[in-house]
XYZ file of C-alpha atoms in Angstrom:
721
model
C 6.769 94.358 48.640
C 7.729 97.283 50.793
C 8.342 96.704 54.515
C 7.239 99.294 57.038
C 8.746 99.034 60.537
C 6.423 99.641 63.418
C 6.989 102.571 65.746
C 5.290 101.307 68.871
C 7.328 98.195 69.672
C 8.915 97.932 73.121
C 11.377 95.391 74.462
C 11.582 94.318 78.101
C 14.867 92.572 78.880
C 14.727 90.576 75.611
C 11.939 88.458 77.142
C 8.843 90.437 76.011
C 8.204 92.169 72.698
C 5.063 94.283 72.275
C 3.323 95.914 69.358
C 0.277 98.124 69.473
C -2.278 97.257 66.787
C -4.876 99.487 65.171
C -7.823 97.408 66.376
C -8.955 94.571 68.629
C -7.573 91.164 67.622
C -9.550 87.916 67.657
C -7.059 85.399 66.239
C -3.585 84.879 64.809
C -1.739 82.276 62.746
C 1.909 81.567 61.964
C 3.369 80.857 58.537
C 4.856 77.384 57.915
C 8.405 78.768 58.095
C 7.691 80.636 61.384
C 8.922 83.869 59.771
C 5.592 85.701 59.581
C 2.349 85.982 61.486
C -1.124 87.102 60.455
C -3.518 88.767 62.897
C -7.243 89.151 62.327
C -10.139 90.924 63.992
C -13.286 92.803 63.225
C -11.334 95.801 61.942
C -7.876 94.404 61.241
C -6.224 91.826 58.950
C -2.465 92.299 58.699
C 0.676 90.256 58.072
C 3.831 90.894 60.103
C 7.374 89.661 59.733
C 8.968 88.366 62.906
C 12.537 89.458 63.551
C 14.741 88.993 66.580
C 14.330 92.484 67.987
C 11.229 93.847 66.295
C 7.994 93.097 64.449
C 7.654 94.580 60.963
C 4.342 95.074 59.182
C 4.543 93.635 55.663
C 0.972 93.642 54.323
C -2.441 95.065 55.124
C -5.010 92.814 53.436
C -7.864 95.213 54.118
C -6.165 98.262 52.626
C -8.439 100.143 50.243
C -11.508 98.024 50.991
C -14.747 99.357 52.379
C -16.332 98.014 55.521
C -17.783 94.581 54.854
C -18.972 91.873 57.236
C -16.998 89.366 55.182
C -13.851 90.967 56.586
C -14.995 90.850 60.224
C -12.941 87.806 61.192
C -13.467 85.305 64.005
C -10.531 83.089 63.032
C -7.598 83.005 60.637
C -5.345 80.183 59.429
C -2.215 80.128 57.279
C -2.055 77.419 54.608
C 0.669 74.793 54.190
C 2.557 73.116 51.364
C 0.718 74.075 48.139
C -1.128 76.889 49.927
C 1.729 78.240 52.010
C 1.197 81.653 50.428
C -2.525 81.667 51.152
C -4.539 82.666 54.196
C -8.104 81.714 55.087
C -10.351 83.783 57.334
C -13.695 82.951 58.947
C -16.199 85.795 59.234
C -18.956 86.536 61.708
C -21.607 86.421 58.958
C -20.716 82.842 57.935
C -18.362 83.695 55.052
C -14.993 82.024 54.474
C -12.467 84.050 52.445
C -9.282 82.701 50.846
C -6.500 85.283 50.421
C -3.571 84.899 48.027
C -0.544 86.863 49.204
C 1.176 86.635 45.792
C -1.757 88.009 43.900
C -1.297 91.465 42.458
C -3.816 94.039 43.540
C -6.618 92.876 45.784
C -5.538 89.697 47.564
C -9.030 88.254 47.890
C -9.194 85.032 45.835
C -12.394 83.244 46.861
C -15.421 83.890 49.026
C -17.491 80.953 50.338
C -20.905 81.678 51.850
C -22.483 78.296 52.476
C -22.732 78.615 56.267
C -25.896 80.327 57.456
C -24.386 81.578 60.710
C -20.986 82.666 62.028
C -17.983 80.417 61.477
C -16.209 79.847 64.797
C -13.101 77.904 63.679
C -11.320 76.798 60.534
C -8.454 74.330 60.154
C -6.217 73.211 57.262
C -5.494 69.533 56.853
C -1.888 68.702 57.849
C 0.410 68.258 54.828
C -2.418 69.190 52.460
C -3.228 72.874 52.262
C -6.039 72.364 49.734
C -8.377 70.833 52.353
C -10.052 73.190 54.825
C -12.463 72.226 57.592
C -14.871 74.727 59.122
C -17.018 74.710 62.284
C -20.046 76.959 62.348
C -22.609 78.295 64.724
C -25.278 76.647 62.572
C -24.286 73.244 64.009
C -22.525 71.869 60.924
C -18.955 71.100 59.927
C -17.996 71.371 56.276
C -14.934 70.274 54.327
C -13.707 72.347 51.399
C -11.318 71.391 48.596
C -9.824 74.525 47.043
C -8.812 72.574 43.948
C -12.482 72.407 43.090
C -13.454 75.600 41.254
C -16.956 75.384 42.712
C -17.579 77.031 46.054
C -19.505 74.043 47.361
C -18.552 71.872 50.314
C -17.034 68.505 49.538
C -18.294 66.916 52.763
C -20.890 67.940 55.297
C -20.944 66.646 58.873
C -23.908 67.024 61.219
C -22.967 67.069 64.884
C -26.565 67.104 66.171
C -25.882 70.197 68.215
C -26.807 73.849 68.188
C -23.285 75.012 67.333
C -19.756 73.740 66.810
C -17.176 75.698 68.782
C -13.891 74.216 67.543
C -12.501 71.659 65.105
C -8.955 70.246 64.756
C -7.296 67.683 62.482
C -5.321 64.778 63.912
C -1.630 65.580 63.277
C -0.818 61.875 62.740
C -3.906 60.456 61.048
C -4.811 63.362 58.754
C -8.254 61.921 57.958
C -9.458 62.124 61.542
C -10.618 65.274 63.255
C -12.139 66.193 66.607
C -14.887 68.723 67.185
C -16.114 70.570 70.292
C -19.829 71.266 70.656
C -22.084 73.626 72.529
C -23.580 70.688 74.416
C -20.223 69.958 76.083
C -19.439 66.868 73.998
C -16.407 65.925 71.906
C -16.825 63.918 68.714
C -14.201 62.151 66.614
C -14.911 61.849 62.894
C -13.266 60.150 59.915
C -13.408 62.005 56.610
C -13.153 58.744 54.672
C -16.593 57.785 55.902
C -18.589 61.007 55.682
C -22.029 59.385 55.528
C -21.590 57.561 58.812
C -21.879 59.115 62.227
C -18.974 59.997 64.457
C -16.520 57.281 65.498
C -16.531 58.309 69.139
C -18.463 60.675 71.355
C -17.501 61.819 74.843
C -19.540 63.912 77.248
C -16.619 66.052 78.271
C -17.889 69.142 80.099
C -20.780 70.470 82.134
C -21.615 73.274 79.757
C -20.243 74.283 76.362
C -16.949 72.796 75.227
C -15.067 75.756 73.764
C -11.794 74.352 72.452
C -9.933 71.130 71.578
C -6.362 70.302 70.577
C -4.681 67.052 69.512
C -1.551 65.818 71.221
C 1.432 65.366 68.863
C 1.195 61.575 69.371
C -2.222 61.536 67.684
C -3.909 59.585 70.494
C -4.763 62.177 73.127
C -7.126 65.122 72.837
C -7.277 67.999 75.303
C -10.508 69.934 75.736
C -11.450 73.101 77.591
C -14.902 74.288 78.565
C -16.967 76.838 80.353
C -16.974 74.633 83.462
C -13.424 75.883 84.192
C -11.706 72.576 83.466
C -9.151 71.211 81.011
C -9.470 67.491 80.376
C -7.272 65.039 78.494
C -8.942 62.110 76.711
C -7.641 58.942 75.106
C -9.418 58.788 71.740
C -8.097 55.298 70.913
C -9.795 53.496 73.805
C -13.393 52.927 74.767
C -12.916 54.595 78.109
C -15.247 57.545 78.738
C -13.303 58.963 81.660
C -10.618 61.647 81.300
C -7.003 60.683 81.864
C -6.213 64.045 83.459
C -8.309 66.937 84.753
C -6.992 70.449 85.351
C -9.225 72.858 87.239
C -8.732 76.519 86.367
C -10.104 79.716 87.851
C -12.064 80.763 84.751
C -13.706 79.357 81.629
C -11.166 78.039 79.107
C -11.348 79.544 75.596
C -8.106 78.322 73.938
C -5.627 75.505 74.602
C -2.527 74.246 72.801
C 0.085 71.615 73.619
C 3.606 72.923 74.089
C 5.911 71.643 71.339
C 8.752 69.461 72.579
C 7.079 68.901 75.964
C 4.612 66.036 75.809
C 3.099 66.737 79.247
C 2.650 70.504 79.081
C -0.282 72.460 77.712
C -1.062 76.188 77.552
C -4.459 77.773 78.107
C -6.165 81.143 78.294
C -9.480 82.162 79.800
C -12.705 83.362 78.258
C -13.375 85.972 80.953
C -11.891 87.574 84.088
C -8.359 86.125 83.820
C -5.888 87.946 81.543
C -3.051 85.454 81.966
C -1.808 82.610 79.795
C -1.024 79.532 81.897
C 1.230 76.607 81.073
C 0.226 73.417 82.900
C 1.908 70.090 83.469
C -0.803 67.448 83.295
C 1.106 65.272 85.763
C 0.805 68.007 88.402
C -2.511 69.670 87.581
C -3.165 71.682 90.731
C -0.798 74.571 90.026
C 0.435 76.084 86.725
C 4.075 75.675 85.915
C 4.387 79.051 84.162
C 2.155 82.074 83.709
C 2.313 85.069 81.356
C 0.609 88.199 82.624
C 1.189 90.832 79.955
C -2.293 91.640 78.607
C -4.788 94.078 80.047
C -7.794 91.949 79.052
C -8.341 88.243 78.429
C -6.288 86.894 75.496
C -8.323 85.959 72.430
C -5.658 83.722 70.914
C -2.111 82.457 71.281
C 0.334 80.191 69.448
C 3.694 78.635 70.213
C 6.398 80.062 67.973
C 8.764 77.418 69.330
C 9.145 75.541 72.591
C 10.175 78.640 74.569
C 8.436 81.561 72.799
C 4.722 82.308 72.802
C 2.741 84.745 70.648
C -0.510 86.110 72.071
C -3.131 88.668 71.075
C -6.055 90.273 72.829
C -8.801 92.828 72.421
C -6.581 95.303 74.225
C -4.908 95.754 70.758
C -1.576 94.356 71.914
C 0.426 91.744 70.023
C 2.957 90.259 72.455
C 5.885 87.945 71.887
C 7.146 86.544 75.165
C 9.843 84.154 76.263
C 9.356 81.421 78.855
C 12.280 82.870 80.813
C 10.285 85.975 81.586
C 7.226 84.123 82.840
C 5.950 83.924 86.392
C 6.597 80.757 88.391
C 3.967 80.270 91.057
C 5.768 77.107 92.070
C 8.638 79.160 93.500
C 6.246 80.928 95.874
C 4.842 77.761 97.421
C 5.646 77.009 101.035
C 7.646 73.891 101.596
C 5.997 72.940 104.875
C 2.506 73.060 106.262
C 0.934 72.695 109.662
C -2.567 72.890 111.051
C -4.512 71.715 114.056
C -8.072 70.819 114.810
C -10.264 71.709 117.760
C -9.320 68.530 119.625
C -5.647 69.576 119.756
C -4.343 67.245 117.011
C -1.605 68.871 114.931
C -1.102 67.691 111.340
C 2.119 68.580 109.546
C 3.676 67.957 106.164
C 7.216 68.472 104.907
C 7.980 68.653 101.178
C 11.086 66.723 100.198
C 11.030 67.457 96.468
C 13.685 69.473 94.701
C 13.028 73.190 94.451
C 14.458 73.293 90.917
C 12.269 70.510 89.473
C 8.568 71.056 88.929
C 8.115 67.327 88.298
C 10.786 64.849 89.335
C 10.870 62.277 86.541
C 12.399 59.655 88.798
C 9.313 59.723 91.044
C 6.626 59.420 88.381
C 4.913 56.138 87.587
C 5.849 55.144 84.034
C 3.548 53.251 81.670
C 4.449 49.625 81.135
C 4.405 49.785 77.340
C 6.940 51.301 74.950
C 4.824 52.728 72.161
C 6.370 55.394 69.995
C 4.780 58.805 70.335
C 4.581 59.514 66.635
C 4.631 56.090 64.980
C 1.623 54.132 65.991
C -0.983 51.885 64.415
C -4.661 51.436 64.997
C -4.063 47.743 65.607
C -1.801 48.481 68.569
C -3.037 46.939 71.820
C -5.191 49.230 73.919
C -4.047 49.793 77.420
C -6.016 50.409 80.549
C -6.408 53.766 82.216
C -3.986 52.916 84.991
C -1.245 52.122 82.482
C -1.678 55.391 80.588
C -1.915 57.861 83.447
C 1.337 59.262 84.776
C 0.541 60.976 88.041
C 3.186 62.892 89.949
C 2.908 63.085 93.718
C 5.559 65.240 95.419
C 7.462 63.312 98.102
C 6.227 64.463 101.456
C 6.481 63.456 105.061
C 3.171 63.755 106.861
C 2.093 63.063 110.391
C -0.359 63.828 113.152
C 0.706 64.649 116.690
C -1.597 65.061 119.649
C -0.623 68.077 121.748
C -2.248 68.273 125.190
C -2.884 71.969 124.780
C -6.641 71.823 125.004
C -8.912 69.414 126.844
C -11.981 69.107 124.667
C -13.834 66.799 127.053
C -13.365 69.035 130.089
C -14.290 72.128 128.085
C -17.553 70.543 126.941
C -18.450 69.298 130.426
C -17.759 72.694 131.983
C -19.696 74.517 129.252
C -22.784 72.360 129.719
C -22.754 72.091 133.528
C -21.180 75.272 134.945
C -23.505 77.488 137.003
C -23.429 81.010 135.562
C -26.067 82.588 137.800
C -25.031 85.293 140.271
C -28.068 84.942 142.559
C -26.214 82.672 145.033
C -22.465 83.083 144.693
C -21.539 80.594 147.409
C -23.707 77.830 145.927
C -22.502 78.474 142.382
C -18.836 78.427 143.451
C -19.396 75.234 145.447
C -21.040 73.402 142.512
C -18.480 74.639 139.994
C -15.617 73.702 142.323
C -16.907 70.157 142.809
C -17.310 69.767 139.035
C -13.762 70.970 138.408
C -12.448 68.575 141.088
C -14.205 65.618 139.471
C -12.695 66.521 136.089
C -9.188 66.632 137.552
C -8.845 70.416 137.368
C -7.607 70.874 140.911
C -6.280 74.395 140.477
C -9.603 75.498 139.007
C -11.457 73.802 141.867
C -9.269 75.606 144.377
C -10.027 78.903 142.654
C -13.757 78.349 142.957
C -13.435 77.433 146.655
C -11.449 80.577 147.398
C -13.875 82.782 145.485
C -16.722 81.193 147.430
C -15.000 82.091 150.731
C -14.430 85.665 149.560
C -18.053 86.373 148.745
C -19.929 84.045 151.122
C -22.396 85.535 153.674
C -23.367 83.326 156.756
C -25.545 85.277 159.246
C -25.753 82.358 161.736
C -21.999 82.226 162.047
C -21.845 85.975 162.660
C -24.543 85.783 165.362
C -22.767 83.013 167.276
C -19.509 84.902 167.154
C -21.222 88.024 168.457
C -22.861 86.152 171.364
C -19.608 84.537 172.389
C -17.854 87.847 172.227
C -20.513 89.574 174.381
C -20.524 86.799 176.999
C -16.796 86.724 177.397
C -16.626 90.490 177.719
C -19.226 90.505 180.574
C -17.297 87.891 182.530
C -14.113 89.883 182.161
C -15.754 93.021 183.565
C -17.030 91.178 186.671
C -13.571 89.791 187.372
C -12.060 93.232 187.068
C -14.559 94.692 189.595
C -13.627 92.042 192.164
C -9.981 92.817 191.743
C -10.658 96.517 192.230
C -12.500 95.935 195.539
C -9.630 93.863 196.924
C -7.143 96.538 195.909
C -9.169 99.228 197.780
C -9.032 97.264 201.087
C -5.316 96.819 200.752
C -4.848 100.513 200.138
C -6.708 101.495 203.319
C -4.459 99.313 205.450
C -1.454 100.729 203.785
C -2.589 104.268 204.495
C -2.806 103.626 208.270
C 0.676 102.233 208.278
C 2.135 105.022 206.152
C 0.754 107.844 208.377
C 3.517 107.204 210.851
C 6.237 107.690 208.227
C 7.890 110.906 207.229
C 6.572 113.472 204.765
C 8.240 111.780 201.786
C 5.993 108.783 202.241
C 2.969 111.106 202.552
C 3.691 112.566 199.156
C 3.895 109.075 197.668
C 0.629 108.102 199.351
C -1.249 111.013 197.850
C 0.117 110.248 194.389
C -0.795 106.588 194.694
C -4.291 107.384 195.898
C -4.970 109.790 193.053
C -3.681 107.257 190.548
C -5.835 104.442 191.949
C -8.901 106.611 192.001
C -8.352 107.522 188.339
C -7.964 103.888 187.301
C -11.055 102.869 189.201
C -13.176 105.589 187.667
C -11.912 104.778 184.149
C -12.724 101.090 184.610
C -16.199 101.838 185.812
C -16.734 104.188 182.898
C -15.562 101.495 180.454
C -17.908 98.988 181.986
C -20.946 101.239 181.721
C -20.153 102.491 178.207
C -19.423 98.941 176.889
C -22.672 97.631 178.316
C -24.721 100.479 176.919
C -23.088 100.950 173.472
C -22.434 97.277 172.600
C -23.433 96.880 168.821
C -25.921 94.131 168.131
C -24.358 93.052 164.758
C -20.698 93.525 165.517
C -18.482 91.300 163.298
C -15.031 90.290 164.410
C -13.828 89.649 160.813
C -11.670 92.520 159.741
C -12.678 94.176 156.423
C -10.431 93.011 153.518
C -10.633 94.387 150.013
C -10.134 91.272 147.900
C -11.151 92.845 144.548
C -7.469 93.321 143.518
C -6.872 89.624 144.126
C -9.864 88.730 141.952
C -8.661 91.044 139.186
C -5.232 89.419 139.328
C -7.026 86.106 138.982
C -8.802 87.345 135.855
C -5.476 88.529 134.469
C -3.941 85.109 135.097
C -6.678 83.219 133.245
C -6.587 85.757 130.420
C -2.884 85.147 129.941
C -3.541 81.406 130.023
C -6.168 81.820 127.296
C -8.894 80.277 129.441
C -11.785 82.480 128.305
C -14.256 79.929 129.631
C -13.097 80.558 133.201
C -13.031 84.318 132.654
C -16.589 84.463 131.327
C -18.041 82.038 133.882
C -16.298 83.728 136.803
C -17.495 87.131 135.639
C -21.114 85.990 135.279
C -21.058 84.542 138.811
C -19.490 87.674 140.358
C -21.114 90.172 138.022
C -22.734 92.301 140.758
C -19.438 92.698 142.638
C -17.142 93.600 139.722
C -16.627 96.548 137.431
C -14.678 95.554 134.300
C -14.358 97.647 131.147
C -16.698 96.683 128.303
C -13.941 96.148 125.693
C -12.285 93.451 127.749
C -15.618 91.790 128.459
C -16.546 91.850 124.782
C -13.285 90.119 123.872
C -13.903 87.414 126.478
C -17.485 86.762 125.444
C -16.816 86.778 121.699
C -13.901 84.381 122.072
C -15.871 82.027 124.296
C -18.925 82.067 122.023
C -16.728 81.335 119.021
C -15.287 78.306 120.815
C -18.760 77.085 121.723
C -19.886 77.401 118.111
C -16.787 75.566 116.943
C -17.644 72.642 119.209
C -21.326 72.862 118.157
C -22.499 73.703 121.678
C -25.280 75.880 120.350
C -27.522 75.852 123.435
C -24.706 76.846 125.762
C -23.637 79.629 123.407
C -27.186 80.974 123.346
C -27.347 80.910 127.149
C -24.055 82.821 127.393
C -25.256 85.442 124.918
C -28.492 85.829 126.833
C -26.685 86.214 130.175
C -24.346 88.904 128.865
C -25.328 92.526 129.496
C -23.306 93.961 126.606
C -25.476 95.089 123.724
C -22.913 94.135 121.057
C -22.913 90.569 122.348
C -26.650 90.290 122.873
C -27.228 91.334 119.253
C -25.731 88.051 118.112
C -28.935 86.316 119.137
C -30.879 88.757 116.992
C -28.894 88.220 113.771
C -29.488 85.380 111.280
C -32.547 84.053 113.044
C -34.024 82.545 109.869
C -34.373 78.765 109.895
C -34.440 77.027 106.509
C -36.931 74.187 106.451
C -36.800 71.266 104.035
C -39.731 69.195 102.883
C -39.935 65.981 104.901
C -41.104 64.103 101.798
C -38.721 65.114 98.988
C -36.201 67.031 101.185
C -36.246 70.074 98.889
C -35.507 73.410 100.546
C -38.703 75.341 101.140
C -38.584 78.970 100.041
C -41.432 80.418 102.026
C -42.928 83.873 101.719
C -43.687 86.451 104.374
C -47.199 85.099 104.682
C -45.962 81.554 105.228
C -45.685 78.561 102.940
C -47.577 75.398 103.792
C -46.904 73.309 100.664
C -43.723 72.088 98.967
C -42.926 73.704 95.615
C -41.630 70.421 94.182
C -43.900 67.624 95.383
C -46.843 69.915 96.272
C -47.457 68.101 99.537
C -48.272 69.678 102.870
C -45.331 70.748 104.983
C -45.001 69.397 108.526
C -48.252 67.414 108.490
C -49.348 65.637 111.621
C -49.085 61.868 111.226
C -52.280 61.447 113.266
C -54.689 64.079 111.939
C -52.863 64.751 108.624
C -53.155 68.503 109.054
C -50.349 71.048 108.908
C -48.936 71.769 112.356
C -48.919 75.511 113.072
C -47.965 75.408 116.741
C -45.670 73.283 118.848
C -44.302 70.572 116.575
C -42.582 67.347 117.613
C -40.719 65.226 115.082
C -38.342 62.286 114.974
C -34.830 62.993 113.765
C -34.568 59.417 112.532
C -37.552 59.216 110.174
C -38.512 62.940 109.934
C -42.132 62.197 110.844
C -43.975 64.069 113.538
C -47.088 66.005 114.410
C -48.938 67.902 117.088
C -47.360 67.526 120.499
C -50.574 66.306 122.139
C -51.142 63.739 119.397
C -47.574 62.482 119.664
C -47.828 62.140 123.441
C -51.072 60.209 123.169
C -49.648 57.896 120.499
C -46.315 57.129 122.139
C -47.940 56.550 125.506
C -48.816 53.065 124.253
C -46.797 52.647 121.024
C -43.086 52.631 120.148
C -43.095 52.626 116.351
C -43.837 55.624 114.147
C -47.511 56.326 113.463
C -46.933 56.444 109.702
C -46.021 52.773 109.575
C -42.473 53.403 108.373
C -41.201 50.924 110.956
C -38.871 53.320 112.765
C -38.814 53.013 116.549
C -39.328 56.518 117.900
C -38.954 57.565 121.525
C -40.627 60.807 122.588
C -38.536 62.691 125.123
C -40.086 65.218 127.513
C -39.330 68.893 127.096
C -37.412 69.003 130.374
C -34.752 66.569 129.197
C -31.551 68.616 128.894
C -29.511 66.473 126.532
C -31.362 63.883 124.436
C -29.310 61.168 122.851
C -28.716 61.017 119.111
C -30.988 57.996 118.693
C -34.051 59.591 120.286
C -36.507 62.193 119.181
C -36.923 65.681 120.558
C -39.652 68.246 120.804
C -39.001 71.555 119.138
C -40.860 74.758 118.469
C -41.206 75.494 114.770
């Protein structure tokens, strides 16, 4: 046999070996001596020799043959012991072909065509290569003995399902096998009793079960399904619950236990995920290793040994990869975590596990029994689920600390009771200040008082100040006139006495007289002009531009993160301020988000309505649809544009009045406790004299008036529907 080395093999750091095939590959199988591998697909069926640094093609089983559906393979298996030189393939048309590698010429030895539909999986019996088991899309499983010259099945097993997706022999008890079905069930059969039904049946998955694989100990079976889960089952006990459950990101098409590692299993996806993951069932929430070498989802993989994996895909690549070159998501995990809730409680966790160990064996809970993994008997005592499960929980330190960073109670009280109207600034500031003082927010109360003084307008106070000012000024003018008259008399006497003095005194007299006359005339002029031009609304308070102080106040609360104060203060002083729209939008959006987080829906709606920004007001116009559920069967009602007045499930009227039994199309009042209600007028008339529900359900309903701002949780409310 002539060997032909491949030309398209690449090596990546001795961890990954690739070979480009001539067609898409559906399955592969390894020879018993691990020296060769066979790959099969719709257009390919070749045997390759595995060497340390390369993959060498040794045989093309389809060479010289014309296209035939018998050669379009879904699965391939290499025989063992007496059939170690033979290969079996399962075709898409239901044919099973046995190939003899030592045969001269065409290698095809036998063709079996008993299945009416495609054969999904085939499996040789361990230690006996003459027995082959097949699982078909026609819902049957058949056992073939190649020592029989007839191409008829030795045994036939009916799984009572539309199709059988996978079948595997027990590696310890070679007469037992497990099968995966389209209905999501797993069945265990015994070939020694072919006429009887299955020994055990488990409803494993929500949806088709696509693959199964026996654990080397012969007791556990792993299954994978379209519901994106891998489950491990104990087939020796009567328990119907899985021992372990691994949740993946895609449907699971193939699984296989890792040799030499009893707790690790590999899997690949059916769609969307092109990686091969290796999981530790004791820590199922994150894969231990991951291979990401294929361009599309792998169609098959096998363990060559405990550290090397062979995988194929429809991207035409055959890849041999070492565990040392795999990805370790565990190394990217954060060691610590922290988070807080809206009440200010901070939860933290600190991982104390070793970074080098994925699972610390010293911290796992061991089973109490000492059964051998490979040597076991059916008569061995059956253990409970708690004894079998080994669950690993990483050592962590967790705690919750309350940080007084946010006062939830004060925030809620302020949100529901703050005055946001700008019609009367002084009154709004006074009410808000008193509320803040009662809640112990003294700095906030002081702010409101100061803002109220800045923008208050008291006309009575201004009038009294003006009258006092005018009266005092008149009295001062009269006193000044009296003083002027007395000074004139004194000046006349002084003039008579100074006439007898020399000329120097005369000069001084003339200067003094002219000065006194000027002062007198100026005073008289002031008196007349003051009396005539006195303003009627003159205000003594000096004008003070306090807008910069208010803007500094906004800046302070913004830096403190108190968007509630910023928004409320702006709404109260809206007509006096001019703030850029971007800053206002940030304030309003942040405050509305906080209100929604605390479920203060009514307050959030009021804030949105009070805001003048179009981007904020649009939030009340988005997502205005209210989903209504039937008050009888509680199914969601999918109404049409013309309205829907009957439930699609129970076909009963929606929102019927408990008094008149007609559908309410106007104002509707209902009880949140029993979900019964009716027309508002009917409910008012009923509950005027009664306390219990009109339907006779026994619930005590209390009808609250529409003006009640905050009804309690135990009462009913009136709502427009």
